[in-house]
């Protein structure tokens, strides 16, 4: 039985431009699912594993920049959405979560698939709502429609994020054989529209900021994680040219200009160099940064920190936050161009000369490493990435390795689940991305993240544009790079969790084309074929040992430090 409030829910979503839904099968959620499935403007897909389903929806919403609907049945099914909703909350990704539930009087009565679902996701959603379970009274129907509009408005307002509507559903769940209904796509039911505000600096604030900026000459501009932005990229390039400003970018900022500092992980943690690189002002925008060394360096510095963000709560990751500027980043950067002093030349050179020295020597030093490992493989892979494609970097070592290489990847979009930085949904997020684009989607992942999320591929949908680069070092190799666990006798069994799985079996089971390489020449020989168009997704498994990868990174850092010392950089 399609209840009136559920048909209105589907219509309001469609009229609001929300046209994608990920469903997980169940009986109590059948009326919700049918309302969406039978709406002519909503495209539904079915994903059996709710944890994967939620990350797939997240991957879609990342690209669409608007909510994707999630639907599941009652009980533990709804709990499985938790990891993805936490990630969406901290990444500020909009999702509309619809969980079926038993009527309130049956909670805690030993009935099947029944848990306490009100406010199930706590503080990791922007809002929680409970649907009225009767709509025979006009005010109840109005209430149901109002809740949907409020939830969608909340999900889309900055900062965007997930919202939850819990929907008690009474039997019968399915329509009768002769029951007919339809959707009027010309329905005049109004929806809530959101008009963007015109954020500008008032005269007093403009003058105050200009005066404050005049006091600073050693400024660092640090973009955090964000989608590619031609406007921000162009503004930063102009700031670097005109004011010799130092712009430090991680891979996940999607702003890696040639002139920006991208190799800071090789020198920013050196105590002998930190005083000469210390800023007097940090200006940040976007979300989190990846580099732990950079964060620790900035936390130790004696500096002011301004963060540019139009609305919402602002964290203090460097323990220095002194001013919040309520502007869009591109608006502030245009203001900065006309207001800031040129950067102190010696300070700028301390950063840019070190960065250029690393950039110049890195290919040679990688080539001098005797044993094949992940860094040499990535050096070959990154220039081969298809232009205008999407690149998903899994946690934990894959995203860090790409960041170590510091390559400007201006013609691809870099995506990584750095909201909570878990390994649990990397495959699924990449799969969600493939549902939104015809461009090539590359997933660069380690074995732990890959096998953890294998149910991302357990569905009937084509993924012909997906390419998986699987770095298999038979365990969580990052634990060998952390001083604490690396020295413990329990390392392999309890931290690295050594395993012997291969991607070949999953490829056969799920219908992927598959290659496996263990040396540089084999990798070079198959990369072009790997990226050719095909009717199937592809996996290229790159095997190495975690011991070799750890040793290679240490050798690489030593070579670069010696080069910087030799040249007084």
XYZ file of C-alpha atoms in Angstrom:
569
model
C 0.000 0.000 0.000
C 1.468 3.352 -1.081
C 0.572 5.730 1.728
C -0.305 9.318 0.727
C 2.547 10.817 2.725
C 5.055 8.566 0.935
C 3.846 9.484 -2.532
C 4.143 13.141 -1.541
C 7.650 12.447 -0.215
C 8.694 11.128 -3.635
C 7.056 14.057 -5.442
C 8.687 16.672 -3.211
C 12.101 15.073 -3.724
C 11.656 15.024 -7.502
C 10.411 18.624 -7.636
C 13.425 19.644 -5.532
C 15.775 18.112 -8.106
C 16.568 15.033 -5.997
C 16.371 12.265 -8.586
C 18.797 9.523 -7.467
C 18.042 6.855 -4.856
C 19.954 3.873 -3.490
C 17.696 1.191 -2.017
C 18.536 -1.873 0.048
C 15.908 -4.629 -0.079
C 13.561 -5.257 2.826
C 9.899 -5.766 3.571
C 9.017 -2.944 5.949
C 10.662 -0.411 3.634
C 8.682 -1.687 0.616
C 6.117 1.167 0.629
C 8.927 3.754 0.709
C 10.849 1.965 -2.029
C 7.788 1.570 -4.257
C 6.915 5.250 -3.955
C 10.381 6.117 -5.261
C 10.655 3.311 -7.834
C 7.327 4.193 -9.433
C 7.982 7.917 -9.613
C 8.900 8.718 -13.248
C 11.592 11.269 -12.340
C 13.509 9.252 -9.728
C 16.205 6.770 -10.745
C 16.583 3.927 -8.238
C 19.327 1.338 -7.804
C 19.395 -1.619 -5.408
C 22.483 -2.411 -3.310
C 22.066 -5.346 -0.858
C 24.773 -4.360 1.654
C 23.598 -1.258 3.508
C 27.105 -0.176 4.510
C 28.221 -0.259 0.871
C 24.941 1.313 -0.243
C 25.516 4.339 1.973
C 29.057 4.893 0.697
C 27.842 4.487 -2.894
C 25.239 7.184 -2.260
C 27.978 9.348 -0.734
C 30.122 8.879 -3.851
C 27.210 9.970 -6.027
C 26.324 12.985 -3.885
C 29.982 14.106 -3.883
C 29.766 14.538 -7.634
C 26.162 15.698 -8.001
C 26.488 18.264 -5.195
C 22.915 17.545 -4.127
C 21.266 14.936 -1.905
C 20.987 11.292 -2.880
C 18.218 9.281 -1.206
C 19.009 6.199 0.898
C 16.303 3.688 1.850
C 16.573 0.633 4.121
C 14.393 -1.565 6.290
C 14.157 -1.473 10.079
C 16.597 -2.853 12.652
C 20.326 -3.390 12.239
C 20.077 -2.513 8.538
C 19.837 1.133 9.540
C 22.893 0.880 11.810
C 24.989 -0.148 8.817
C 24.595 3.345 7.363
C 26.575 4.760 10.290
C 30.140 4.858 8.905
C 29.120 6.539 5.653
C 26.915 9.070 7.428
C 29.788 10.063 9.716
C 31.992 10.487 6.639
C 29.288 12.506 4.877
C 28.823 14.698 7.956
C 32.499 15.659 8.156
C 32.919 15.919 4.383
C 29.733 17.996 4.213
C 28.045 15.729 1.664
C 24.220 15.909 1.455
C 22.237 12.674 1.893
C 18.548 12.054 2.595
C 18.309 8.904 4.741
C 14.900 7.192 4.934
C 14.727 4.317 7.418
C 11.603 2.193 7.792
C 10.599 1.480 11.391
C 7.925 -0.315 13.371
C 5.203 1.829 14.926
C 6.244 3.385 18.241
C 4.115 1.053 20.386
C 6.107 -1.979 19.157
C 9.589 -0.746 20.053
C 11.323 -2.880 22.759
C 8.582 -5.544 22.609
C 10.763 -8.434 21.311
C 9.445 -8.005 17.788
C 11.794 -8.826 14.917
C 14.067 -6.287 13.223
C 13.232 -3.669 15.828
C 15.668 -1.300 17.509
C 15.475 2.267 18.843
C 15.696 4.256 15.618
C 14.671 7.752 16.700
C 17.800 9.950 16.561
C 19.710 6.812 15.581
C 22.691 8.679 14.116
C 23.007 11.179 16.936
C 25.225 14.157 16.218
C 26.534 12.755 12.930
C 23.555 14.011 10.951
C 22.425 17.609 10.583
C 18.903 16.735 11.658
C 16.619 13.825 12.614
C 12.893 13.702 11.904
C 10.117 11.176 12.599
C 7.388 10.795 10.014
C 3.750 10.705 11.156
C 2.475 7.156 10.662
C -1.109 8.209 9.944
C -2.058 10.691 7.261
C -5.858 10.541 7.310
C -6.013 13.926 9.040
C -5.152 16.868 6.741
C -2.792 18.401 9.306
C -0.885 15.087 9.553
C -0.376 15.066 5.785
C 0.735 18.699 5.884
C 3.121 17.775 8.713
C 4.626 14.930 6.646
C 5.176 17.174 3.630
C 6.664 19.913 5.811
C 9.159 17.477 7.369
C 10.433 16.426 3.939
C 10.880 20.037 2.851
C 12.662 20.950 6.093
C 14.961 17.935 5.833
C 15.918 18.706 2.230
C 16.488 22.361 3.059
C 18.746 21.417 5.974
C 20.725 18.916 3.878
C 21.422 21.504 1.176
C 22.218 24.539 3.351
C 25.903 25.284 3.952
C 27.555 23.319 5.347
C 25.692 20.552 3.541
C 25.331 17.145 5.174
C 23.159 14.083 5.831
C 19.665 14.241 7.321
C 17.561 11.357 8.640
C 13.818 10.751 8.411
C 12.618 7.733 10.403
C 9.362 6.394 8.950
C 7.111 4.099 11.026
C 5.287 1.786 8.605
C 2.251 -0.361 9.417
C 1.139 -3.422 7.496
C 0.136 -4.089 4.765
C 3.445 -3.235 3.101
C 2.517 -4.097 -0.474
C -0.232 -2.788 -2.773
C -3.185 -4.967 -3.617
C -3.286 -6.536 -7.060
C -5.937 -4.095 -8.263
C -4.522 -1.031 -6.500
C -3.522 1.708 -8.915
C -1.970 5.077 -8.369
C 0.080 7.561 -10.310
C 2.162 10.683 -9.891
C 1.145 14.030 -11.272
C 4.437 15.560 -12.380
C 2.630 18.898 -12.829
C 1.596 18.918 -9.147
C 1.591 22.505 -7.867
C 2.751 21.601 -4.331
C 5.408 24.254 -3.536
C 8.922 23.294 -2.488
C 11.367 25.204 -0.330
C 13.801 27.155 -2.485
C 17.141 28.353 -1.143
C 18.499 31.627 -2.507
C 22.237 32.175 -1.960
C 23.207 35.201 0.071
C 25.420 37.942 -1.354
C 28.363 37.863 1.049
C 30.611 40.894 0.839
C 32.820 42.724 3.292
C 31.206 45.797 4.786
C 33.138 49.054 4.675
C 34.292 48.807 8.293
C 35.322 45.153 7.997
C 37.124 45.839 4.721
C 39.181 48.633 6.250
C 39.935 46.655 9.407
C 41.178 43.616 7.470
C 43.327 45.758 5.182
C 45.004 47.362 8.181
C 45.552 43.983 9.840
C 47.070 42.478 6.688
C 49.668 45.251 6.532
C 51.253 43.838 9.698
C 52.069 40.470 8.071
C 54.899 39.642 5.674
C 55.391 35.880 6.125
C 52.017 34.477 5.131
C 51.110 30.891 4.270
C 47.968 30.192 2.259
C 46.750 26.648 2.913
C 43.769 25.253 0.991
C 42.137 22.208 2.558
C 40.193 19.417 0.906
C 37.754 20.642 -1.726
C 36.376 20.067 -5.219
C 38.296 21.569 -8.157
C 37.612 25.290 -8.550
C 38.914 27.163 -11.614
C 38.157 30.493 -9.900
C 40.176 29.668 -6.783
C 42.965 28.140 -8.847
C 43.251 31.244 -11.042
C 43.183 33.574 -8.025
C 45.941 31.629 -6.254
C 48.102 31.621 -9.381
C 47.752 35.415 -9.589
C 48.563 35.815 -5.889
C 51.704 33.708 -6.290
C 52.813 35.779 -9.298
C 51.990 39.227 -7.946
C 52.754 38.884 -4.254
C 55.184 35.954 -4.207
C 52.853 34.359 -1.675
C 53.570 30.852 -0.399
C 50.689 28.479 -1.183
C 51.017 24.995 0.344
C 48.754 22.363 -1.219
C 48.002 18.736 -0.443
C 46.811 16.423 -3.192
C 43.247 16.495 -1.854
C 42.996 20.288 -2.240
C 42.705 19.870 -6.041
C 44.724 23.091 -6.384
C 48.226 21.887 -7.228
C 49.608 24.653 -9.444
C 53.169 24.376 -10.652
C 54.070 27.332 -8.436
C 52.562 25.960 -5.226
C 54.497 24.023 -2.587
C 53.579 20.337 -2.900
C 56.619 18.487 -1.491
C 56.502 19.884 2.053
C 56.336 16.401 3.612
C 60.030 15.971 2.800
C 61.292 18.976 4.761
C 58.666 20.622 6.966
C 59.282 18.219 9.873
C 63.036 18.959 10.019
C 63.681 20.961 13.245
C 66.800 22.558 11.751
C 64.720 24.186 9.012
C 61.539 25.127 10.843
C 62.550 28.518 12.227
C 63.342 29.935 8.795
C 60.008 28.643 7.438
C 57.824 29.867 10.322
C 54.937 32.088 9.143
C 53.444 35.080 10.929
C 49.983 34.410 9.450
C 48.193 31.274 8.244
C 45.222 31.775 5.932
C 43.213 28.607 5.324
C 40.029 27.649 3.514
C 38.385 24.373 2.545
C 38.271 21.417 4.905
C 41.015 19.209 6.387
C 44.610 18.965 5.211
C 46.346 15.636 4.766
C 49.925 16.226 5.886
C 50.478 15.347 9.544
C 53.960 16.891 9.403
C 52.539 20.207 8.203
C 49.883 20.232 10.925
C 52.458 19.533 13.634
C 54.779 22.245 12.285
C 51.997 24.830 12.292
C 50.854 23.871 15.788
C 54.347 24.628 17.100
C 54.684 27.974 15.311
C 53.910 31.330 16.923
C 51.454 32.713 14.418
C 47.938 33.969 13.809
C 45.438 31.857 11.873
C 42.593 33.195 9.749
C 40.057 30.788 8.283
C 37.812 31.773 5.381
C 34.387 30.111 5.398
C 30.974 31.587 4.556
C 28.979 29.846 7.307
C 29.066 27.056 9.881
C 31.314 25.912 12.711
C 35.045 26.383 12.159
C 37.549 23.921 13.709
C 40.951 24.968 15.057
C 43.314 22.285 13.663
C 46.508 24.310 14.190
C 45.594 25.555 17.711
C 46.048 29.126 16.477
C 42.627 30.214 15.187
C 42.305 33.971 15.692
C 39.840 35.161 13.052
C 36.963 33.727 10.985
C 36.219 35.534 7.736
C 32.666 34.947 6.503
C 33.280 35.019 2.754
C 33.496 32.578 -0.109
C 37.200 31.727 -0.633
C 37.276 33.153 -4.172
C 35.833 36.449 -2.890
C 38.424 36.680 -0.129
C 41.294 35.860 -2.500
C 40.311 38.744 -4.776
C 40.309 41.006 -1.718
C 43.711 39.609 -0.667
C 45.170 40.467 -4.078
C 44.494 44.138 -3.534
C 45.166 44.331 0.184
C 48.132 42.162 1.199
C 51.805 43.093 1.251
C 54.257 41.281 -0.997
C 55.637 38.288 0.872
C 59.063 38.620 2.474
C 61.453 37.384 -0.224
C 63.702 35.350 2.091
C 60.696 33.627 3.651
C 59.196 32.766 0.260
C 62.504 31.367 -0.982
C 62.868 29.135 2.071
C 59.727 27.339 0.936
C 59.908 27.528 -2.837
C 63.597 26.653 -3.228
C 63.279 23.591 -1.020
C 60.168 22.514 -2.877
C 61.814 22.977 -6.285
C 64.911 21.067 -5.180
C 62.763 18.105 -4.147
C 60.754 18.287 -7.378
C 63.925 18.304 -9.470
C 65.601 15.372 -7.714
C 62.654 13.140 -6.903
C 62.509 11.269 -10.261
C 66.231 10.520 -10.135
C 66.186 9.346 -6.526
C 63.170 7.133 -7.165
C 65.023 5.586 -10.091
C 68.017 4.849 -7.865
C 65.968 2.698 -5.491
C 66.985 -0.892 -6.172
C 63.887 -2.793 -5.053
C 60.536 -2.307 -6.801
C 57.899 -0.722 -4.596
C 54.766 1.373 -4.498
C 56.385 4.787 -4.925
C 58.137 3.821 -8.170
C 54.897 2.302 -9.433
C 52.951 5.475 -8.675
C 55.599 7.561 -10.414
C 54.796 5.619 -13.599
C 51.029 5.579 -13.081
C 50.224 9.205 -12.277
C 51.264 10.645 -15.679
C 49.114 7.974 -17.369
C 45.887 8.938 -15.622
C 43.253 9.780 -18.248
C 42.635 13.542 -18.499
C 39.445 14.862 -16.910
C 38.998 11.615 -15.005
C 38.165 11.072 -11.349
C 40.786 9.577 -9.024
C 39.716 8.052 -5.705
C 42.553 7.641 -3.207
C 41.844 5.085 -0.491
C 42.913 5.438 3.104
C 45.392 4.986 4.562
C 48.704 4.611 2.690
C 47.476 5.116 -0.890
C 46.470 8.741 -0.375
C 49.682 9.470 1.543
C 51.912 7.943 -1.126
C 50.359 10.100 -3.840
C 50.800 13.107 -1.575
C 54.479 12.265 -1.028
C 55.068 12.468 -4.762
C 53.387 15.866 -4.742
C 52.567 15.821 -8.428
C 50.346 18.578 -9.817
C 47.324 16.735 -11.156
C 45.418 19.704 -12.531
C 43.457 17.806 -15.169
C 41.910 15.188 -12.863
C 39.784 15.426 -9.747
C 41.243 13.885 -6.594
C 38.692 12.387 -4.188
C 39.369 10.769 -0.827
C 37.271 9.987 2.232
C 39.171 12.293 4.578
C 36.154 13.300 6.646
C 36.799 10.459 9.100
C 39.705 8.899 7.133
C 38.504 5.308 7.456
C 39.338 2.493 5.053
C 35.833 1.073 5.144
C 34.109 2.622 2.121
C 36.743 3.444 -0.491
C 35.549 0.946 -3.117
C 31.906 1.884 -2.646
C 32.563 5.617 -2.877
C 34.383 5.085 -6.172
C 31.512 2.928 -7.442
C 29.082 5.721 -6.599
C 31.214 8.099 -8.616
C 31.003 5.821 -11.679
C 27.203 6.085 -11.531
C 27.466 9.844 -12.170
C 30.052 10.158 -14.946
C 31.177 8.660 -18.245
C 34.774 9.696 -17.557
C 37.288 7.142 -16.302
C 37.167 6.611 -12.542
C 40.443 5.320 -11.080
C 40.538 3.824 -7.589
C 44.042 3.703 -6.097
C 43.847 1.465 -3.050
C 45.754 -0.858 -0.770
C 44.825 -4.466 -0.117
C 43.292 -3.868 3.324
C 40.884 -1.175 2.137
C 40.084 -3.118 -1.035
C 39.182 -6.443 0.545
C 37.385 -4.762 3.443
C 34.878 -3.222 1.030
C 34.488 -6.001 -1.543
C 30.680 -5.840 -1.338
C 30.887 -2.562 -3.237
C 30.851 -4.724 -6.382
C 28.000 -7.016 -5.260
C 25.226 -5.708 -7.506
C 23.972 -5.872 -11.082
C 25.152 -2.502 -12.428
C 27.803 -1.949 -15.084
C 31.094 -0.326 -14.059
C 32.860 -0.257 -17.421
C 34.592 3.063 -16.682
C 36.101 1.857 -13.371
C 39.828 1.095 -13.111
C 41.221 -0.295 -9.849
C 44.933 -0.007 -9.069
C 45.337 -2.469 -6.207
C 48.596 -2.117 -4.264
C 48.927 -5.440 -2.477
C 51.672 -5.585 0.144
C 49.775 -8.292 2.058
C 48.806 -6.183 5.030
C 48.438 -2.738 6.539
C 51.821 -1.442 5.425
C 51.370 1.935 7.088
C 52.015 0.342 10.494
C 55.633 -0.295 9.457
C 56.008 3.441 8.906
C 54.781 4.398 12.381
C 57.523 4.231 15.006
C 55.329 2.682 17.719
C 53.939 -0.503 16.111
C 56.903 -0.931 13.743
C 59.152 -1.902 16.668
C 56.737 -4.376 18.281
C 56.969 -8.191 17.961
C 53.177 -8.188 17.496
C 53.436 -6.042 14.341
C 52.568 -8.600 11.642
C 49.725 -10.451 13.351
C 47.987 -7.755 15.340
C 48.687 -4.453 13.546
C 49.728 -5.139 9.981
C 47.304 -8.126 9.931
C 49.326 -10.035 7.375
C 47.156 -11.708 4.692
C 47.675 -13.685 1.473
C 44.633 -12.671 -0.581
C 44.808 -11.802 -4.268
C 42.524 -9.641 -6.362
C 42.387 -12.373 -9.011
C 39.609 -14.288 -7.262
C 37.417 -11.234 -6.795
C 37.997 -10.238 -10.428
C 36.814 -13.640 -11.621
C 33.806 -13.640 -9.297
C 32.677 -10.094 -10.121
C 33.509 -10.070 -13.838
C 36.525 -7.728 -13.901
C 39.415 -7.912 -16.353
C 42.584 -8.520 -14.348
C 46.360 -8.014 -14.565
C 49.069 -8.626 -11.985
C 52.597 -7.147 -11.950
C 55.581 -7.385 -9.623
C 58.179 -5.230 -11.399
C 58.477 -1.892 -13.171
C 58.813 -3.155 -16.745
C 55.683 -5.316 -16.478
C 53.790 -2.339 -15.095
C 54.929 -0.079 -17.928
C 53.945 -2.687 -20.521
C 50.343 -3.034 -19.364
C 49.344 0.510 -18.372
C 48.222 1.604 -21.843
C 46.095 -1.524 -22.271
C 44.718 -1.119 -18.776
C 43.323 2.308 -19.611
C 41.831 1.376 -22.977
C 38.037 1.476 -23.133
C 36.269 -1.814 -22.487
C 32.914 -3.288 -21.554
C 34.246 -4.478 -18.197
C 35.858 -2.816 -15.196
C 39.536 -3.645 -14.691
C 41.858 -4.450 -11.813
C 45.627 -4.031 -12.016
C 47.195 -5.645 -8.962
C 50.658 -4.332 -8.090
C 52.458 -6.629 -5.678
C 55.302 -5.574 -3.410
C 56.458 -6.120 0.153
C 55.710 -3.720 2.985
C 59.312 -4.086 4.195
C 60.596 -2.855 0.824
C 58.120 0.026 0.697
C 59.094 1.187 4.183
C 62.792 0.958 3.367
C 62.329 2.806 0.062
C 60.538 5.730 1.688
C 63.228 6.055 4.352
C 65.980 5.952 1.722
C 64.168 8.522 -0.380
C 63.811 10.902 2.554
C 67.479 10.452 3.458
C 68.612 11.226 -0.098
C 66.480 14.362 -0.234
C 67.648 15.579 3.185
C 71.267 15.088 2.133
C 70.648 17.036 -1.071
C 69.005 19.907 0.822
C 71.860 19.977 3.354
C 74.490 19.934 0.618
C 72.893 22.933 -1.078
C 72.176 24.848 2.153
C 68.444 24.705 1.531
